[in-house]
PDB file of C-alpha atoms in Angstrom:
ATOM      1  CA  UNK A   1     369.229 106.902 178.848  1.00  0.00           C
ATOM      2  CA  UNK A   2     366.121 108.942 178.019  1.00  0.00           C
ATOM      3  CA  UNK A   3     366.780 112.792 178.457  1.00  0.00           C
ATOM      4  CA  UNK A   4     363.452 114.617 179.722  1.00  0.00           C
ATOM      5  CA  UNK A   5     363.435 118.139 178.727  1.00  0.00           C
ATOM      6  CA  UNK A   6     361.595 120.485 180.785  1.00  0.00           C
ATOM      7  CA  UNK A   7     359.921 122.530 177.764  1.00  0.00           C
ATOM      8  CA  UNK A   8     356.909 123.046 176.080  1.00  0.00           C
ATOM      9  CA  UNK A   9     354.540 121.073 173.876  1.00  0.00           C
ATOM     10  CA  UNK A  10     351.790 122.442 171.216  1.00  0.00           C
ATOM     11  CA  UNK A  11     349.415 120.677 171.759  1.00  0.00           C
ATOM     12  CA  UNK A  12     350.013 118.775 174.512  1.00  0.00           C
ATOM     13  CA  UNK A  13     349.877 115.138 175.477  1.00  0.00           C
ATOM     14  CA  UNK A  14     346.824 115.722 177.054  1.00  0.00           C
ATOM     15  CA  UNK A  15     345.254 117.575 174.321  1.00  0.00           C
ATOM     16  CA  UNK A  16     346.295 114.599 171.845  1.00  0.00           C
ATOM     17  CA  UNK A  17     344.360 112.166 174.136  1.00  0.00           C
ATOM     18  CA  UNK A  18     341.320 114.281 174.307  1.00  0.00           C
ATOM     19  CA  UNK A  19     340.507 113.860 171.182  1.00  0.00           C
ATOM     20  CA  UNK A  20     341.877 110.088 170.448  1.00  0.00           C
ATOM     21  CA  UNK A  21     340.387 108.289 173.781  1.00  0.00           C
ATOM     22  CA  UNK A  22     336.422 109.181 172.640  1.00  0.00           C
ATOM     23  CA  UNK A  23     337.594 106.719 169.548  1.00  0.00           C
ATOM     24  CA  UNK A  24     338.780 103.713 171.765  1.00  0.00           C
ATOM     25  CA  UNK A  25     336.145 100.538 172.702  1.00  0.00           C
ATOM     26  CA  UNK A  26     337.673 100.901 175.777  1.00  0.00           C
ATOM     27  CA  UNK A  27     336.385 104.138 176.425  1.00  0.00           C
ATOM     28  CA  UNK A  28     333.739 105.142 179.399  1.00  0.00           C
ATOM     29  CA  UNK A  29     332.882 108.156 178.888  1.00  0.00           C
ATOM     30  CA  UNK A  30     330.008 108.115 175.869  1.00  0.00           C
ATOM     31  CA  UNK A  31     329.954 110.321 173.314  1.00  0.00           C
ATOM     32  CA  UNK A  32     331.537 113.219 175.399  1.00  0.00           C
ATOM     33  CA  UNK A  33     335.105 114.090 175.208  1.00  0.00           C
ATOM     34  CA  UNK A  34     337.408 113.248 178.403  1.00  0.00           C
ATOM     35  CA  UNK A  35     338.395 116.066 180.691  1.00  0.00           C
ATOM     36  CA  UNK A  36     342.014 115.060 181.351  1.00  0.00           C
ATOM     37  CA  UNK A  37     344.544 115.279 184.266  1.00  0.00           C
ATOM     38  CA  UNK A  38     347.861 113.979 184.327  1.00  0.00           C
ATOM     39  CA  UNK A  39     348.014 111.426 187.288  1.00  0.00           C
ATOM     40  CA  UNK A  40     351.579 109.384 187.011  1.00  0.00           C
ATOM     41  CA  UNK A  41     353.103 107.045 184.901  1.00  0.00           C
ATOM     42  CA  UNK A  42     356.468 106.126 183.995  1.00  0.00           C
ATOM     43  CA  UNK A  43     358.810 105.715 181.871  1.00  0.00           C
ATOM     44  CA  UNK A  44     361.199 102.924 179.996  1.00  0.00           C
ATOM     45  CA  UNK A  45     364.358 103.509 177.870  1.00  0.00           C
ATOM     46  CA  UNK A  46     364.925 102.724 174.387  1.00  0.00           C
ATOM     47  CA  UNK A  47     368.470 101.071 174.379  1.00  0.00           C
ATOM     48  CA  UNK A  48     368.771 103.174 170.685  1.00  0.00           C
ATOM     49  CA  UNK A  49     368.266 106.237 172.260  1.00  0.00           C
ATOM     50  CA  UNK A  50     365.809 107.519 169.235  1.00  0.00           C
ATOM     51  CA  UNK A  51     362.031 106.592 170.447  1.00  0.00           C
ATOM     52  CA  UNK A  52     360.858 107.920 174.009  1.00  0.00           C
ATOM     53  CA  UNK A  53     358.471 105.389 175.825  1.00  0.00           C
ATOM     54  CA  UNK A  54     355.828 107.354 178.541  1.00  0.00           C
ATOM     55  CA  UNK A  55     353.107 104.845 180.068  1.00  0.00           C
ATOM     56  CA  UNK A  56     351.095 107.765 181.403  1.00  0.00           C
ATOM     57  CA  UNK A  57     348.097 107.574 183.985  1.00  0.00           C
ATOM     58  CA  UNK A  58     345.078 109.967 182.424  1.00  0.00           C
ATOM     59  CA  UNK A  59     342.547 110.796 184.839  1.00  0.00           C
ATOM     60  CA  UNK A  60     339.161 111.761 183.359  1.00  0.00           C
ATOM     61  CA  UNK A  61     337.681 114.498 186.070  1.00  0.00           C
ATOM     62  CA  UNK A  62     334.488 115.151 184.518  1.00  0.00           C
ATOM     63  CA  UNK A  63     331.351 114.282 186.650  1.00  0.00           C
ATOM     64  CA  UNK A  64     331.507 112.720 190.167  1.00  0.00           C
ATOM     65  CA  UNK A  65     333.185 109.669 189.086  1.00  0.00           C
ATOM     66  CA  UNK A  66     336.847 109.559 188.328  1.00  0.00           C
ATOM     67  CA  UNK A  67     338.272 107.343 185.903  1.00  0.00           C
ATOM     68  CA  UNK A  68     342.024 106.892 185.073  1.00  0.00           C
ATOM     69  CA  UNK A  69     342.867 105.425 181.820  1.00  0.00           C
ATOM     70  CA  UNK A  70     346.248 104.212 181.191  1.00  0.00           C
ATOM     71  CA  UNK A  71     348.312 105.531 177.869  1.00  0.00           C
ATOM     72  CA  UNK A  72     351.313 103.547 176.922  1.00  0.00           C
ATOM     73  CA  UNK A  73     352.894 106.264 174.129  1.00  0.00           C
ATOM     74  CA  UNK A  74     356.233 106.636 172.049  1.00  0.00           C
ATOM     75  CA  UNK A  75     357.381 109.696 170.311  1.00  0.00           C
ATOM     76  CA  UNK A  76     359.443 109.322 167.212  1.00  0.00           C
ATOM     77  CA  UNK A  77     361.155 112.531 164.968  1.00  0.00           C
ATOM     78  CA  UNK A  78     359.748 110.243 162.348  1.00  0.00           C
ATOM     79  CA  UNK A  79     356.924 108.288 161.126  1.00  0.00           C
ATOM     80  CA  UNK A  80     356.656 105.027 161.910  1.00  0.00           C
ATOM     81  CA  UNK A  81     355.964 102.675 159.281  1.00  0.00           C
ATOM     82  CA  UNK A  82     353.058 101.416 158.714  1.00  0.00           C
ATOM     83  CA  UNK A  83     351.217 102.440 161.419  1.00  0.00           C
ATOM     84  CA  UNK A  84     349.210 105.425 160.593  1.00  0.00           C
ATOM     85  CA  UNK A  85     345.928 103.969 162.127  1.00  0.00           C
ATOM     86  CA  UNK A  86     348.480 103.886 165.456  1.00  0.00           C
ATOM     87  CA  UNK A  87     349.127 107.891 165.585  1.00  0.00           C
ATOM     88  CA  UNK A  88     347.501 109.960 167.930  1.00  0.00           C
ATOM     89  CA  UNK A  89     348.502 113.038 166.652  1.00  0.00           C
ATOM     90  CA  UNK A  90     351.538 114.962 166.103  1.00  0.00           C
ATOM     91  CA  UNK A  91     353.209 118.090 168.072  1.00  0.00           C
ATOM     92  CA  UNK A  92     355.781 120.797 168.283  1.00  0.00           C
ATOM     93  CA  UNK A  93     358.390 119.983 170.906  1.00  0.00           C
ATOM     94  CA  UNK A  94     360.093 123.060 172.291  1.00  0.00           C
ATOM     95  CA  UNK A  95     363.824 121.342 172.047  1.00  0.00           C
ATOM     96  CA  UNK A  96     363.365 118.358 169.559  1.00  0.00           C
ATOM     97  CA  UNK A  97     361.106 119.596 166.922  1.00  0.00           C
ATOM     98  CA  UNK A  98     358.334 117.847 165.571  1.00  0.00           C
ATOM     99  CA  UNK A  99     357.334 114.447 166.942  1.00  0.00           C
ATOM    100  CA  UNK A 100     354.807 111.951 166.047  1.00  0.00           C
ATOM    101  CA  UNK A 101     353.091 110.137 168.938  1.00  0.00           C
ATOM    102  CA  UNK A 102     351.893 106.759 168.781  1.00  0.00           C
ATOM    103  CA  UNK A 103     349.369 104.290 170.830  1.00  0.00           C
ATOM    104  CA  UNK A 104     352.643 102.727 171.994  1.00  0.00           C
ATOM    105  CA  UNK A 105     350.759  98.899 171.922  1.00  0.00           C
ATOM    106  CA  UNK A 106     351.510  99.552 168.043  1.00  0.00           C
ATOM    107  CA  UNK A 107     355.273 100.180 168.959  1.00  0.00           C
ATOM    108  CA  UNK A 108     357.776  97.601 168.491  1.00  0.00           C
ATOM    109  CA  UNK A 109     360.181  99.632 170.942  1.00  0.00           C
ATOM    110  CA  UNK A 110     357.490 100.040 173.275  1.00  0.00           C
ATOM    111  CA  UNK A 111     356.355  96.273 173.292  1.00  0.00           C
ATOM    112  CA  UNK A 112     359.827  94.792 173.189  1.00  0.00           C
ATOM    113  CA  UNK A 113     361.098  97.081 176.239  1.00  0.00           C
ATOM    114  CA  UNK A 114     357.868  96.421 178.360  1.00  0.00           C
ATOM    115  CA  UNK A 115     358.696  92.628 177.859  1.00  0.00           C
ATOM    116  CA  UNK A 116     362.192  93.246 179.495  1.00  0.00           C
ATOM    117  CA  UNK A 117     360.754  94.792 182.235  1.00  0.00           C
ATOM    118  CA  UNK A 118     358.258  92.129 183.136  1.00  0.00           C
ATOM    119  CA  UNK A 119     361.533  90.187 182.655  1.00  0.00           C
ATOM    120  CA  UNK A 120     363.314  92.111 185.303  1.00  0.00           C
ATOM    121  CA  UNK A 121     365.888  93.032 182.499  1.00  0.00           C
ATOM    122  CA  UNK A 122     365.170  96.815 182.167  1.00  0.00           C
ATOM    123  CA  UNK A 123     364.252  98.895 184.941  1.00  0.00           C
ATOM    124  CA  UNK A 124     361.304 101.291 185.022  1.00  0.00           C
ATOM    125  CA  UNK A 125     362.256 104.884 185.051  1.00  0.00           C
ATOM    126  CA  UNK A 126     361.154 108.439 186.899  1.00  0.00           C
ATOM    127  CA  UNK A 127     358.238 109.804 184.295  1.00  0.00           C
ATOM    128  CA  UNK A 128     359.717 113.145 184.896  1.00  0.00           C
ATOM    129  CA  UNK A 129     362.896 113.127 186.334  1.00  0.00           C
ATOM    130  CA  UNK A 130     366.275 112.258 183.581  1.00  0.00           C
ATOM    131  CA  UNK A 131     368.275 108.912 184.572  1.00  0.00           C
ATOM    132  CA  UNK A 132     366.146 108.148 188.209  1.00  0.00           C
ATOM    133  CA  UNK A 133     364.994 104.784 188.651  1.00  0.00           C
ATOM    134  CA  UNK A 134     360.834 104.376 189.218  1.00  0.00           C
ATOM    135  CA  UNK A 135     361.124 101.738 192.887  1.00  0.00           C
ATOM    136  CA  UNK A 136     356.859 102.482 192.685  1.00  0.00           C
ATOM    137  CA  UNK A 137     356.647 100.012 189.575  1.00  0.00           C
ATOM    138  CA  UNK A 138     356.470  96.441 190.652  1.00  0.00           C
ATOM    139  CA  UNK A 139     356.852  93.505 187.892  1.00  0.00           C
ATOM    140  CA  UNK A 140     356.866  89.755 187.731  1.00  0.00           C
ATOM    141  CA  UNK A 141     357.731  86.700 185.434  1.00  0.00           C
ATOM    142  CA  UNK A 142     357.420  82.850 185.472  1.00  0.00           C
ATOM    143  CA  UNK A 143     358.341  81.154 181.772  1.00  0.00           C
ATOM    144  CA  UNK A 144     360.813  80.934 179.401  1.00  0.00           C
ATOM    145  CA  UNK A 145     362.493  84.200 178.553  1.00  0.00           C
ATOM    146  CA  UNK A 146     360.978  85.612 175.413  1.00  0.00           C
ATOM    147  CA  UNK A 147     362.436  85.066 171.718  1.00  0.00           C
ATOM    148  CA  UNK A 148     361.708  88.552 170.062  1.00  0.00           C
ATOM    149  CA  UNK A 149     363.289  88.058 167.134  1.00  0.00           C
ATOM    150  CA  UNK A 150     362.043  90.314 164.194  1.00  0.00           C
ATOM    151  CA  UNK A 151     358.568  90.308 166.410  1.00  0.00           C
ATOM    152  CA  UNK A 152     355.692  92.933 165.225  1.00  0.00           C
ATOM    153  CA  UNK A 153     353.220  93.586 167.274  1.00  0.00           C
ATOM    154  CA  UNK A 154     349.245  93.288 166.232  1.00  0.00           C
ATOM    155  CA  UNK A 155     347.547  94.505 168.728  1.00  0.00           C
ATOM    156  CA  UNK A 156     343.491  94.350 169.139  1.00  0.00           C
ATOM    157  CA  UNK A 157     341.439  96.588 170.893  1.00  0.00           C
ATOM    158  CA  UNK A 158     338.268  95.762 173.125  1.00  0.00           C
ATOM    159  CA  UNK A 159     335.591  96.742 176.107  1.00  0.00           C
ATOM    160  CA  UNK A 160     338.299  95.558 178.561  1.00  0.00           C
ATOM    161  CA  UNK A 161     341.315  96.694 177.196  1.00  0.00           C
ATOM    162  CA  UNK A 162     344.367  95.851 174.439  1.00  0.00           C
ATOM    163  CA  UNK A 163     345.728  92.391 174.230  1.00  0.00           C
ATOM    164  CA  UNK A 164     348.785  92.006 172.194  1.00  0.00           C
ATOM    165  CA  UNK A 165     349.858  88.694 171.182  1.00  0.00           C
ATOM    166  CA  UNK A 166     353.478  88.081 172.009  1.00  0.00           C
ATOM    167  CA  UNK A 167     355.908  84.723 171.839  1.00  0.00           C
ATOM    168  CA  UNK A 168     354.322  82.137 174.278  1.00  0.00           C
ATOM    169  CA  UNK A 169     351.292  84.657 175.561  1.00  0.00           C
ATOM    170  CA  UNK A 170     349.295  87.204 175.426  1.00  0.00           C
ATOM    171  CA  UNK A 171     349.765  90.846 177.355  1.00  0.00           C
ATOM    172  CA  UNK A 172     347.032  92.337 178.218  1.00  0.00           C
ATOM    173  CA  UNK A 173     347.129  96.217 179.069  1.00  0.00           C
ATOM    174  CA  UNK A 174     344.522  97.444 181.094  1.00  0.00           C
ATOM    175  CA  UNK A 175     343.528 100.676 179.902  1.00  0.00           C
ATOM    176  CA  UNK A 176     340.999 101.731 182.223  1.00  0.00           C
ATOM    177  CA  UNK A 177     342.591 100.769 185.428  1.00  0.00           C
ATOM    178  CA  UNK A 178     340.677  99.494 188.632  1.00  0.00           C
ATOM    179  CA  UNK A 179     342.577 100.460 191.917  1.00  0.00           C
ATOM    180  CA  UNK A 180     342.566  98.029 194.305  1.00  0.00           C
ATOM    181  CA  UNK A 181     343.469  97.802 198.296  1.00  0.00           C
ATOM    182  CA  UNK A 182     346.912  95.057 198.068  1.00  0.00           C
ATOM    183  CA  UNK A 183     349.576  96.995 198.860  1.00  0.00           C
ATOM    184  CA  UNK A 184     351.030  96.568 196.188  1.00  0.00           C
ATOM    185  CA  UNK A 185     348.697  94.854 193.582  1.00  0.00           C
ATOM    186  CA  UNK A 186     349.216  91.645 192.189  1.00  0.00           C
ATOM    187  CA  UNK A 187     347.897  89.905 188.697  1.00  0.00           C
ATOM    188  CA  UNK A 188     345.133  87.459 188.911  1.00  0.00           C
ATOM    189  CA  UNK A 189     345.810  84.036 189.632  1.00  0.00           C
ATOM    190  CA  UNK A 190     347.176  81.882 186.770  1.00  0.00           C
ATOM    191  CA  UNK A 191     348.655  85.123 185.140  1.00  0.00           C
ATOM    192  CA  UNK A 192     352.528  84.661 183.749  1.00  0.00           C
ATOM    193  CA  UNK A 193     353.443  88.213 184.533  1.00  0.00           C
ATOM    194  CA  UNK A 194     352.749  91.511 185.490  1.00  0.00           C
ATOM    195  CA  UNK A 195     353.570  95.360 185.903  1.00  0.00           C
ATOM    196  CA  UNK A 196     352.126  97.683 188.463  1.00  0.00           C
ATOM    197  CA  UNK A 197     352.330 100.851 190.047  1.00  0.00           C
ATOM    198  CA  UNK A 198     350.113 103.476 191.761  1.00  0.00           C
ATOM    199  CA  UNK A 199     348.869 106.710 190.585  1.00  0.00           C
ATOM    200  CA  UNK A 200     347.791 109.976 192.430  1.00  0.00           C
ATOM    201  CA  UNK A 201     344.325 109.669 193.511  1.00  0.00           C
ATOM    202  CA  UNK A 202     341.737 112.663 194.523  1.00  0.00           C
ATOM    203  CA  UNK A 203     342.591 114.535 198.032  1.00  0.00           C
ATOM    204  CA  UNK A 204     346.176 113.415 197.750  1.00  0.00           C
ATOM    205  CA  UNK A 205     344.964 109.505 197.907  1.00  0.00           C
ATOM    206  CA  UNK A 206     347.611 107.083 196.143  1.00  0.00           C
ATOM    207  CA  UNK A 207     345.870 104.657 194.383  1.00  0.00           C
ATOM    208  CA  UNK A 208     347.333 101.180 192.509  1.00  0.00           C
ATOM    209  CA  UNK A 209     346.622  98.808 190.112  1.00  0.00           C
ATOM    210  CA  UNK A 210     347.980  96.077 187.935  1.00  0.00           C
ATOM    211  CA  UNK A 211     348.521  98.091 184.437  1.00  0.00           C
ATOM    212  CA  UNK A 212     349.696  94.935 182.509  1.00  0.00           C
ATOM    213  CA  UNK A 213     349.256  91.129 182.467  1.00  0.00           C
ATOM    214  CA  UNK A 214     351.007  88.357 180.643  1.00  0.00           C
ATOM    215  CA  UNK A 215     348.507  85.438 180.009  1.00  0.00           C
ATOM    216  CA  UNK A 216     349.644  82.193 178.868  1.00  0.00           C
ATOM    217  CA  UNK A 217     349.182  81.845 175.082  1.00  0.00           C
TER     218      UNK A 217
END
């Protein structure tokens, strides 16, 4: 169980993402820095209790067209070996001290637990409340169970998001979220699995989208 501390971060996660997002090929803001607000997301628990796992929806409010980005993040108490290019930055946690913040698509703990969520073996947890399931998150999976012994993710960023090869398929992380009308949203035809949820839109609206799609290999 992840313990959610109500404390300070310096710099904040949004400040780290403000600098990092424009370096990504899927960023839609050109050369301009985003003006971000935290709009939603959920967490997963690390069975070992060592790594924080969060899926944050951060919305760029600059200009009339708001753009919602998905940022899978991991928080570690020490650097992740051979993951320098995945480091978003470091922050000082008011309780835990220095934390290394990573693009979670490169972190085996996040990817393995995400696949467990897709399979239905791990629950989605509330983003900001300790030991509370997030029932708005939906998932599906068809096919054989994943075999993940020794698995190390090797993600590739592109204009349409991030693709992570996994045993038996490819995990497509939708970095720019496209809200849909379905309640709940459904993955595209032929997908082997998905994760979907909602987040806060403008004027009190609730937006929903597929966040991750599991594709055939």
